[in-house]
Amino acid sequence: MNKRTANYLKTGALSLFFVGIIASCKHDDNEFSFNGLDDSYTIERFKVLNIPTNISGSFTWSINDSIISNNSELEFISAKADAFPLTLKIGHNGEEKVYHSKIVVTKETGTLSKYIAKVLDFRPAVGQFMNEIPEYVQGNTAADMLQKASASLVGSNSTMLSLGGFGGYVVFGFDHTIPNLNGRDFKILGNAFFGNASNDPRSGSCEPGIIMVAYDRNKNGKPDDNEWYEIAGSEYFKNTTTKDYSITYFKPNENKVPVPGNDGWQTDIEYIKWQDNLGNTGFKTKNTFHAQSYYPLWFSDVSYGFTGTRLKDNFYDQSGTGTYWVGKSYDFGYADNAPNTDEASNIDISWAVDRNGRYVKLPGIDFVRVHTGINQEAGWLGEVSTEVAGAYDLHYKK
């Protein structure tokens, strides 16, 4: 190789080296391609404002001196109309850049309701109030019963809906996003009460139901499977709580000869067979207080089942003679678990967790799902069954 050729190669290599450095610098600059915030953003109350950055780094979103998010995309919602000064600090490659804007929250143009606006699904388990609350009329279809469930729960004059034994559920939604603010955000109504003769002051008729919540992130007007999160109540992380518990109920032969029990109220102690995924099996007892079928008569299947979180049995025979059964209220996070006037019937969206039990930060929720969380027979009281009698947004004010 001659000297001139070697110089050409050396020069070419150096050129490629500097081009690489320049390209690398341009690449670093491209990584921070944020164009800044708009001068202001306008959004109605109870709607979520999304402000993406589409870059990497560390983020601090704040209003006045309060940090409201550390995510790259801000999800902001407010229950009041006001102007909020917004500051964004972005840390990138050891430097910090600061941006200022404001969020103007206006009152909604339409009329909102703080109560349930729609019932999307109703699938109860077997139970002594089945076909009564709501009432089944011969020929009713699943669509008819869903309409009756809607009539029970929608609006301010809601009435009670029974979900039956373990797994029975109802899904409902609101006409706006309930915001996830400081403190508890929404209330679920039931028919729980504390008994005057209960030894435990927070015991009586408490039939806790598991609560799931969903934020309609893709705005398609329905709760998708990947949008559901469970409210982690006081029992969620305890080893007495069973995750992914499954139960199957078998349609009874209503014309078979009943097997009465030793107690006068036990009409048929081998009425509806059930089995679970833990190897347990048993029967739901028919009692003298309810003579109708305990199996949903609009279901044509010979069996059906549910899967979900199951709580430890909470009813016990305080009398010791079977005359006075008492259901203990759990501390927080469940439906029909405490009187409607009690703080324990209020729910904090911040308690929501994903499938792995990790807390998630939701801007708010649009949908709620409640299922009976106990699989227990409480003597003459019958099966433990969650009742839902309505729900409402704790933040909404006209």
CSV table of C-alpha atoms in Angstrom, one decimal:
chain,number,residue,atom,x,y,z
A,1,MET,CA,0.0,0.0,0.0
A,2,ASN,CA,1.5,3.4,-1.0
A,3,LYS,CA,1.6,6.4,1.3
A,4,ARG,CA,-1.1,8.3,-0.6
A,5,THR,CA,-3.6,5.4,-0.3
A,6,ALA,CA,-2.9,5.1,3.4
A,7,ASN,CA,-3.6,8.8,3.9
A,8,TYR,CA,-6.9,8.5,2.0
A,9,LEU,CA,-8.0,5.6,4.2
A,10,LYS,CA,-7.0,7.5,7.4
A,11,THR,CA,-8.9,10.5,6.3
A,12,GLY,CA,-11.9,8.4,5.4
A,13,ALA,CA,-11.9,6.7,8.8
A,14,LEU,CA,-11.7,10.0,10.6
A,15,SER,CA,-14.5,11.4,8.5
A,16,LEU,CA,-16.7,8.4,9.4
A,17,PHE,CA,-15.7,8.9,13.1
A,18,PHE,CA,-16.8,12.5,13.2
A,19,VAL,CA,-20.0,11.7,11.2
A,20,GLY,CA,-20.8,9.1,13.9
A,21,ILE,CA,-20.2,11.7,16.7
A,22,ILE,CA,-22.5,14.2,14.9
A,23,ALA,CA,-25.2,11.5,14.3
A,24,SER,CA,-24.9,10.5,17.9
A,25,CYS,CA,-25.4,14.1,19.0
A,26,LYS,CA,-28.4,14.5,16.8
A,27,HIS,CA,-29.8,11.3,18.2
A,28,ASP,CA,-29.5,12.6,21.7
A,29,ASP,CA,-31.1,15.9,20.7
A,30,ASN,CA,-34.0,13.9,19.1
A,31,GLU,CA,-34.5,12.0,22.4
A,32,PHE,CA,-35.6,15.4,23.9
A,33,SER,CA,-38.0,16.5,21.2
A,34,PHE,CA,-40.7,17.9,23.6
A,35,ASN,CA,-42.2,21.1,22.1
A,36,GLY,CA,-43.4,22.4,25.4
A,37,LEU,CA,-46.8,22.9,26.9
A,38,ASP,CA,-49.7,24.9,25.4
A,39,ASP,CA,-50.4,28.2,27.0
A,40,SER,CA,-53.6,26.7,28.5
A,41,TYR,CA,-55.8,23.6,28.3
A,42,THR,CA,-59.6,23.6,28.7
A,43,ILE,CA,-61.6,20.6,30.0
A,44,GLU,CA,-65.0,20.1,31.5
A,45,ARG,CA,-65.5,18.9,35.1
A,46,PHE,CA,-65.4,15.1,35.5
A,47,LYS,CA,-63.6,14.6,32.2
A,48,VAL,CA,-60.0,13.5,32.0
A,49,LEU,CA,-57.4,15.8,30.3
A,50,ASN,CA,-54.5,13.9,28.8
A,51,ILE,CA,-51.2,15.8,28.2
A,52,PRO,CA,-48.6,13.4,26.6
A,53,THR,CA,-44.9,14.2,26.4
A,54,ASN,CA,-43.7,11.2,24.3
A,55,ILE,CA,-40.2,11.5,25.6
A,56,SER,CA,-38.0,9.8,28.2
A,57,GLY,CA,-36.8,11.3,31.5
A,58,SER,CA,-38.0,12.1,34.9
A,59,PHE,CA,-41.3,14.1,35.3
A,60,THR,CA,-42.8,16.2,38.0
A,61,TRP,CA,-46.3,17.7,37.3
A,62,SER,CA,-47.5,20.1,40.0
A,63,ILE,CA,-50.3,22.5,40.7
A,64,ASN,CA,-49.1,25.3,43.0
A,65,ASP,CA,-46.9,23.4,45.4
A,66,SER,CA,-48.7,20.0,45.2
A,67,ILE,CA,-47.2,17.3,43.0
A,68,ILE,CA,-50.0,15.6,41.1
A,69,SER,CA,-48.1,13.1,38.9
A,70,ASN,CA,-44.7,11.7,38.1
A,71,ASN,CA,-45.7,10.0,34.8
A,72,SER,CA,-44.6,11.1,31.4
A,73,GLU,CA,-48.3,11.6,30.5
A,74,LEU,CA,-50.5,13.7,32.7
A,75,GLU,CA,-54.1,12.5,33.4
A,76,PHE,CA,-55.9,15.3,35.1
A,77,ILE,CA,-59.5,15.4,36.3
A,78,SER,CA,-61.3,17.9,38.6
A,79,ALA,CA,-64.7,17.9,40.3
A,80,LYS,CA,-64.8,21.7,40.4
A,81,ALA,CA,-64.7,24.5,37.8
A,82,ASP,CA,-61.6,26.6,38.3
A,83,ALA,CA,-58.2,27.6,36.8
A,84,PHE,CA,-55.2,25.6,37.9
A,85,PRO,CA,-51.6,26.8,37.4
A,86,LEU,CA,-49.6,23.9,35.9
A,87,THR,CA,-45.9,23.3,36.2
A,88,LEU,CA,-43.9,20.5,34.5
A,89,LYS,CA,-40.3,19.7,35.3
A,90,ILE,CA,-38.5,17.3,33.1
A,91,GLY,CA,-35.1,15.8,34.1
A,92,HIS,CA,-33.0,14.7,31.1
A,93,ASN,CA,-29.3,13.8,30.9
A,94,GLY,CA,-28.6,15.6,34.1
A,95,GLU,CA,-30.4,18.8,33.1
A,96,GLU,CA,-33.9,20.0,34.2
A,97,LYS,CA,-36.3,21.9,32.0
A,98,VAL,CA,-39.3,23.7,33.4
A,99,TYR,CA,-42.6,24.5,31.6
A,100,HIS,CA,-45.6,26.5,32.7
A,101,SER,CA,-49.2,26.4,31.6
A,102,LYS,CA,-52.7,26.4,33.2
A,103,ILE,CA,-55.7,24.1,33.1
A,104,VAL,CA,-59.1,25.8,32.9
A,105,VAL,CA,-61.9,23.5,34.1
A,106,THR,CA,-65.3,24.6,33.0
A,107,LYS,CA,-68.7,23.4,34.2
A,108,GLU,CA,-70.2,20.7,31.9
A,109,THR,CA,-72.7,21.8,29.3
A,110,GLY,CA,-75.1,19.0,29.9
A,111,THR,CA,-76.7,17.6,33.1
A,112,LEU,CA,-74.9,14.9,35.1
A,113,SER,CA,-76.1,12.6,37.8
A,114,LYS,CA,-74.1,11.4,40.7
A,115,TYR,CA,-76.0,8.1,40.7
A,116,ILE,CA,-75.8,4.9,38.6
A,117,ALA,CA,-76.7,5.7,35.0
A,118,LYS,CA,-76.8,2.2,33.5
A,119,VAL,CA,-76.6,-1.5,34.3
A,120,LEU,CA,-74.5,-3.4,31.8
A,121,ASP,CA,-74.7,-6.9,33.2
A,122,PHE,CA,-76.6,-8.9,35.8
A,123,ARG,CA,-75.7,-12.5,36.5
A,124,PRO,CA,-76.7,-13.7,40.0
A,125,ALA,CA,-75.8,-16.9,41.8
A,126,VAL,CA,-78.4,-19.2,43.3
A,127,GLY,CA,-80.1,-18.0,46.5
A,128,GLN,CA,-83.3,-17.7,48.5
A,129,PHE,CA,-84.2,-14.3,47.0
A,130,MET,CA,-83.6,-15.4,43.4
A,131,ASN,CA,-86.5,-14.8,41.0
A,132,GLU,CA,-87.9,-12.5,43.7
A,133,ILE,CA,-85.5,-9.6,43.8
A,134,PRO,CA,-85.9,-8.7,41.0
A,135,GLU,CA,-89.1,-10.6,40.2
A,136,TYR,CA,-89.0,-13.2,37.4
A,137,VAL,CA,-92.1,-13.6,35.3
A,138,GLN,CA,-92.5,-16.7,33.2
A,139,GLY,CA,-91.0,-16.1,29.8
A,140,ASN,CA,-88.6,-13.4,30.9
A,141,THR,CA,-85.3,-13.5,29.1
A,142,ALA,CA,-81.8,-12.4,30.3
A,143,ALA,CA,-82.5,-9.1,28.5
A,144,ASP,CA,-85.7,-8.7,30.5
A,145,MET,CA,-84.0,-9.4,33.8
A,146,LEU,CA,-81.2,-6.9,32.9
A,147,GLN,CA,-83.9,-4.3,32.3
A,148,LYS,CA,-85.4,-5.1,35.7
A,149,ALA,CA,-82.0,-4.8,37.3
A,150,SER,CA,-81.6,-1.4,35.6
A,151,ALA,CA,-85.0,-0.3,37.0
A,152,SER,CA,-83.8,-1.2,40.5
A,153,LEU,CA,-80.4,0.5,40.4
A,154,VAL,CA,-80.4,3.5,38.1
A,155,GLY,CA,-81.0,6.9,39.5
A,156,SER,CA,-81.7,8.4,42.9
A,157,ASN,CA,-84.7,6.2,43.8
A,158,SER,CA,-82.8,2.9,43.6
A,159,THR,CA,-84.1,-0.3,45.2
A,160,MET,CA,-82.4,-3.5,46.3
A,161,LEU,CA,-81.0,-6.1,44.0
A,162,SER,CA,-79.9,-9.5,45.3
A,163,LEU,CA,-76.7,-11.2,43.9
A,164,GLY,CA,-77.3,-14.6,45.5
A,165,GLY,CA,-74.4,-16.7,46.8
A,166,PHE,CA,-70.7,-16.6,46.0
A,167,GLY,CA,-69.9,-15.1,42.6
A,168,GLY,CA,-73.2,-13.6,41.6
A,169,TYR,CA,-72.5,-10.2,40.2
A,170,VAL,CA,-73.8,-6.9,38.7
A,171,VAL,CA,-72.0,-4.4,36.5
A,172,PHE,CA,-73.0,-0.8,36.4
A,173,GLY,CA,-71.7,2.5,35.1
A,174,PHE,CA,-72.0,6.3,35.5
A,175,ASP,CA,-72.6,9.1,33.0
A,176,HIS,CA,-69.2,10.7,33.9
A,177,THR,CA,-65.9,9.6,35.3
A,178,ILE,CA,-65.8,9.5,39.1
A,179,PRO,CA,-62.5,11.3,39.9
A,180,ASN,CA,-59.8,9.7,42.1
A,181,LEU,CA,-59.2,12.5,44.5
A,182,ASN,CA,-58.0,12.7,48.1
A,183,GLY,CA,-60.0,10.5,50.4
A,184,ARG,CA,-62.9,8.2,49.5
A,185,ASP,CA,-64.6,8.7,46.1
A,186,PHE,CA,-67.8,6.7,45.8
A,187,LYS,CA,-70.4,4.9,48.0
A,188,ILE,CA,-72.1,1.6,47.3
A,189,LEU,CA,-75.5,1.2,49.0
A,190,GLY,CA,-76.7,-2.1,50.5
A,191,ASN,CA,-78.9,-3.4,53.2
A,192,ALA,CA,-76.3,-4.2,55.9
A,193,PHE,CA,-76.9,-3.2,59.5
A,194,PHE,CA,-75.3,-3.7,62.9
A,195,GLY,CA,-77.3,-5.9,65.4
A,196,ASN,CA,-78.2,-4.4,68.7
A,197,ALA,CA,-77.7,-7.8,70.4
A,198,SER,CA,-74.3,-8.5,68.7
A,199,ASN,CA,-71.4,-8.9,71.0
A,200,ASP,CA,-69.2,-7.2,68.5
A,201,PRO,CA,-70.4,-3.6,67.9
A,202,ARG,CA,-69.6,-3.8,64.2
A,203,SER,CA,-71.5,-7.0,63.6
A,204,GLY,CA,-75.0,-7.9,62.5
A,205,SER,CA,-76.2,-8.5,58.9
A,206,CYS,CA,-73.0,-7.8,56.9
A,207,GLU,CA,-72.7,-9.7,53.6
A,208,PRO,CA,-69.5,-8.3,51.9
A,209,GLY,CA,-69.2,-8.1,48.2
A,210,ILE,CA,-65.9,-7.8,46.2
A,211,ILE,CA,-65.7,-4.6,44.2
A,212,MET,CA,-64.0,-4.2,40.8
A,213,VAL,CA,-63.5,-0.8,39.1
A,214,ALA,CA,-62.7,0.2,35.5
A,215,TYR,CA,-61.6,3.4,33.9
A,216,ASP,CA,-62.8,3.6,30.3
A,217,ARG,CA,-59.3,4.5,29.0
A,218,ASN,CA,-60.1,3.8,25.3
A,219,LYS,CA,-63.4,5.7,25.5
A,220,ASN,CA,-65.4,2.9,23.8
A,221,GLY,CA,-68.2,3.2,26.4
A,222,LYS,CA,-67.8,-0.3,28.0
A,223,PRO,CA,-65.5,-1.9,30.5
A,224,ASP,CA,-62.9,-4.1,28.6
A,225,ASP,CA,-61.3,-7.1,30.3
A,226,ASN,CA,-57.9,-5.3,30.6
A,227,GLU,CA,-59.5,-2.3,32.3
A,228,TRP,CA,-60.8,-4.1,35.5
A,229,TYR,CA,-59.0,-3.7,38.8
A,230,GLU,CA,-60.0,-5.1,42.2
A,231,ILE,CA,-60.5,-2.8,45.2
A,232,ALA,CA,-58.1,-4.2,47.7
A,233,GLY,CA,-60.2,-4.1,50.9
A,234,SER,CA,-59.0,-4.9,54.4
A,235,GLU,CA,-58.8,-8.6,53.7
A,236,TYR,CA,-57.1,-8.6,50.3
A,237,PHE,CA,-53.6,-9.3,51.4
A,238,LYS,CA,-54.5,-11.8,54.2
A,239,ASN,CA,-53.8,-15.5,53.7
A,240,THR,CA,-57.5,-16.2,54.7
A,241,THR,CA,-58.6,-14.7,51.4
A,242,THR,CA,-58.7,-17.0,48.3
A,243,LYS,CA,-57.8,-15.5,44.9
A,244,ASP,CA,-59.2,-17.1,41.8
A,245,TYR,CA,-61.8,-19.2,43.7
A,246,SER,CA,-64.2,-21.0,41.3
A,247,ILE,CA,-67.6,-22.5,42.1
A,248,THR,CA,-70.2,-24.3,39.9
A,249,TYR,CA,-73.9,-24.6,40.7
A,250,PHE,CA,-76.0,-27.4,39.3
A,251,LYS,CA,-79.7,-26.9,38.3
A,252,PRO,CA,-82.0,-28.7,40.7
A,253,ASN,CA,-84.8,-31.0,39.9
A,254,GLU,CA,-87.7,-29.0,41.4
A,255,ASN,CA,-89.9,-32.1,41.3
A,256,LYS,CA,-87.6,-34.5,43.3
A,257,VAL,CA,-88.6,-35.6,46.7
A,258,PRO,CA,-87.0,-33.1,49.2
A,259,VAL,CA,-84.7,-34.2,52.0
A,260,PRO,CA,-85.8,-32.2,55.1
A,261,GLY,CA,-83.3,-31.4,57.8
A,262,ASN,CA,-83.5,-31.8,61.6
A,263,ASP,CA,-84.6,-28.1,62.0
A,264,GLY,CA,-88.1,-27.2,61.0
A,265,TRP,CA,-87.0,-24.5,58.6
A,266,GLN,CA,-84.9,-26.9,56.5
A,267,THR,CA,-87.3,-27.9,53.7
A,268,ASP,CA,-84.6,-29.6,51.6
A,269,ILE,CA,-80.9,-29.9,52.7
A,270,GLU,CA,-80.0,-31.5,49.3
A,271,TYR,CA,-81.5,-28.9,47.1
A,272,ILE,CA,-78.9,-27.3,44.8
A,273,LYS,CA,-75.5,-29.1,44.5
A,274,TRP,CA,-72.3,-27.1,44.2
A,275,GLN,CA,-68.6,-27.8,43.8
A,276,ASP,CA,-65.5,-25.7,43.8
A,277,ASN,CA,-61.9,-25.8,42.5
A,278,LEU,CA,-60.6,-26.7,45.9
A,279,GLY,CA,-62.2,-30.1,45.9
A,280,ASN,CA,-65.2,-29.1,48.1
A,281,THR,CA,-68.8,-30.0,47.3
A,282,GLY,CA,-72.1,-29.5,49.1
A,283,PHE,CA,-75.7,-28.4,48.8
A,284,LYS,CA,-77.6,-25.1,49.2
A,285,THR,CA,-80.5,-25.6,51.5
A,286,LYS,CA,-84.1,-24.7,50.6
A,287,ASN,CA,-85.9,-23.1,53.6
A,288,THR,CA,-89.5,-22.6,54.6
A,289,PHE,CA,-89.4,-18.9,54.1
A,290,HIS,CA,-88.9,-19.0,50.3
A,291,ALA,CA,-90.7,-21.7,48.3
A,292,GLN,CA,-89.8,-20.5,44.8
A,293,SER,CA,-86.9,-21.8,42.8
A,294,TYR,CA,-83.5,-20.6,44.0
A,295,TYR,CA,-82.0,-21.2,40.5
A,296,PRO,CA,-82.3,-18.2,38.1
A,297,LEU,CA,-85.3,-19.4,35.9
A,298,TRP,CA,-84.1,-17.4,32.9
A,299,PHE,CA,-80.9,-19.6,32.8
A,300,SER,CA,-81.3,-22.6,30.5
A,301,ASP,CA,-77.9,-24.2,31.3
A,302,VAL,CA,-77.9,-27.3,33.6
A,303,SER,CA,-75.0,-25.7,35.5
A,304,TYR,CA,-73.1,-22.4,35.6
A,305,GLY,CA,-70.3,-20.9,37.6
A,306,PHE,CA,-68.1,-18.0,38.7
A,307,THR,CA,-64.5,-17.2,39.5
A,308,GLY,CA,-63.2,-14.5,41.7
A,309,THR,CA,-61.8,-13.4,45.0
A,310,ARG,CA,-63.4,-15.2,48.0
A,311,LEU,CA,-63.4,-13.8,51.6
A,312,LYS,CA,-63.2,-15.8,54.8
A,313,ASP,CA,-66.6,-16.8,56.2
A,314,ASN,CA,-67.8,-13.9,58.4
A,315,PHE,CA,-71.0,-15.3,59.9
A,316,TYR,CA,-71.1,-17.2,63.2
A,317,ASP,CA,-73.7,-18.6,65.6
A,318,GLN,CA,-73.5,-16.2,68.5
A,319,SER,CA,-76.3,-18.0,70.4
A,320,GLY,CA,-74.7,-21.4,70.1
A,321,THR,CA,-78.2,-22.8,69.5
A,322,GLY,CA,-78.7,-21.7,65.9
A,323,THR,CA,-81.1,-19.0,66.8
A,324,TYR,CA,-78.9,-15.9,66.5
A,325,TRP,CA,-76.4,-15.7,63.6
A,326,VAL,CA,-74.2,-12.7,63.3
A,327,GLY,CA,-72.1,-11.4,60.3
A,328,LYS,CA,-69.0,-9.5,61.2
A,329,SER,CA,-68.2,-6.3,59.2
A,330,TYR,CA,-64.7,-6.2,57.6
A,331,ASP,CA,-62.8,-3.0,58.1
A,332,PHE,CA,-63.1,-1.4,54.7
A,333,GLY,CA,-63.3,-1.9,50.9
A,334,TYR,CA,-66.4,-4.0,50.4
A,335,ALA,CA,-70.1,-3.6,49.3
A,336,ASP,CA,-73.0,-4.4,51.7
A,337,ASN,CA,-70.4,-4.7,54.4
A,338,ALA,CA,-71.6,-1.9,56.7
A,339,PRO,CA,-74.6,0.4,57.0
A,340,ASN,CA,-75.1,3.0,54.3
A,341,THR,CA,-74.5,5.8,56.8
A,342,ASP,CA,-71.1,4.2,57.8
A,343,GLU,CA,-67.7,5.3,56.5
A,344,ALA,CA,-67.0,1.7,55.6
A,345,SER,CA,-69.5,1.8,52.8
A,346,ASN,CA,-67.4,4.5,51.1
A,347,ILE,CA,-64.7,3.4,48.6
A,348,ASP,CA,-61.4,4.9,47.7
A,349,ILE,CA,-60.3,4.4,44.1
A,350,SER,CA,-56.7,4.5,45.3
A,351,TRP,CA,-57.2,1.0,46.8
A,352,ALA,CA,-57.4,-0.5,43.3
A,353,VAL,CA,-54.8,-3.2,42.4
A,354,ASP,CA,-53.9,-5.2,39.3
A,355,ARG,CA,-53.9,-8.9,38.9
A,356,ASN,CA,-50.5,-9.1,40.8
A,357,GLY,CA,-51.7,-7.1,43.8
A,358,ARG,CA,-49.8,-4.0,42.8
A,359,TYR,CA,-51.6,-0.7,43.4
A,360,VAL,CA,-52.5,1.3,40.3
A,361,LYS,CA,-53.0,5.0,39.8
A,362,LEU,CA,-56.3,5.6,38.0
A,363,PRO,CA,-57.5,9.1,37.2
A,364,GLY,CA,-61.0,7.9,38.0
A,365,ILE,CA,-63.5,5.2,37.2
A,366,ASP,CA,-66.5,4.8,34.9
A,367,PHE,CA,-67.7,1.3,35.8
A,368,VAL,CA,-68.1,-0.9,38.9
A,369,ARG,CA,-68.6,-4.6,39.2
A,370,VAL,CA,-69.7,-6.2,42.5
A,371,HIS,CA,-69.8,-9.9,43.3
A,372,THR,CA,-70.8,-11.8,46.4
A,373,GLY,CA,-67.5,-12.5,48.2
A,374,ILE,CA,-68.6,-15.2,50.7
A,375,ASN,CA,-69.6,-18.9,50.2
A,376,GLN,CA,-71.3,-19.7,53.4
A,377,GLU,CA,-74.7,-20.9,54.8
A,378,ALA,CA,-75.7,-18.9,57.9
A,379,GLY,CA,-78.2,-21.3,59.4
A,380,TRP,CA,-81.9,-20.3,59.1
A,381,LEU,CA,-80.8,-17.0,57.5
A,382,GLY,CA,-79.8,-18.9,54.4
A,383,GLU,CA,-76.8,-18.3,52.1
A,384,VAL,CA,-74.7,-15.2,52.6
A,385,SER,CA,-75.6,-13.0,49.6
A,386,THR,CA,-74.5,-9.5,48.8
A,387,GLU,CA,-77.3,-7.0,48.0
A,388,VAL,CA,-76.7,-3.8,46.1
A,389,ALA,CA,-79.2,-0.9,46.5
A,390,GLY,CA,-77.5,1.8,44.4
A,391,ALA,CA,-74.3,3.8,44.3
A,392,TYR,CA,-73.2,7.4,43.9
A,393,ASP,CA,-70.2,9.7,43.4
A,394,LEU,CA,-69.1,11.3,46.6
A,395,HIS,CA,-67.5,14.3,44.8
A,396,TYR,CA,-70.3,15.4,42.6
A,397,LYS,CA,-72.1,18.7,43.4
A,398,LYS,CA,-74.2,20.6,41.0
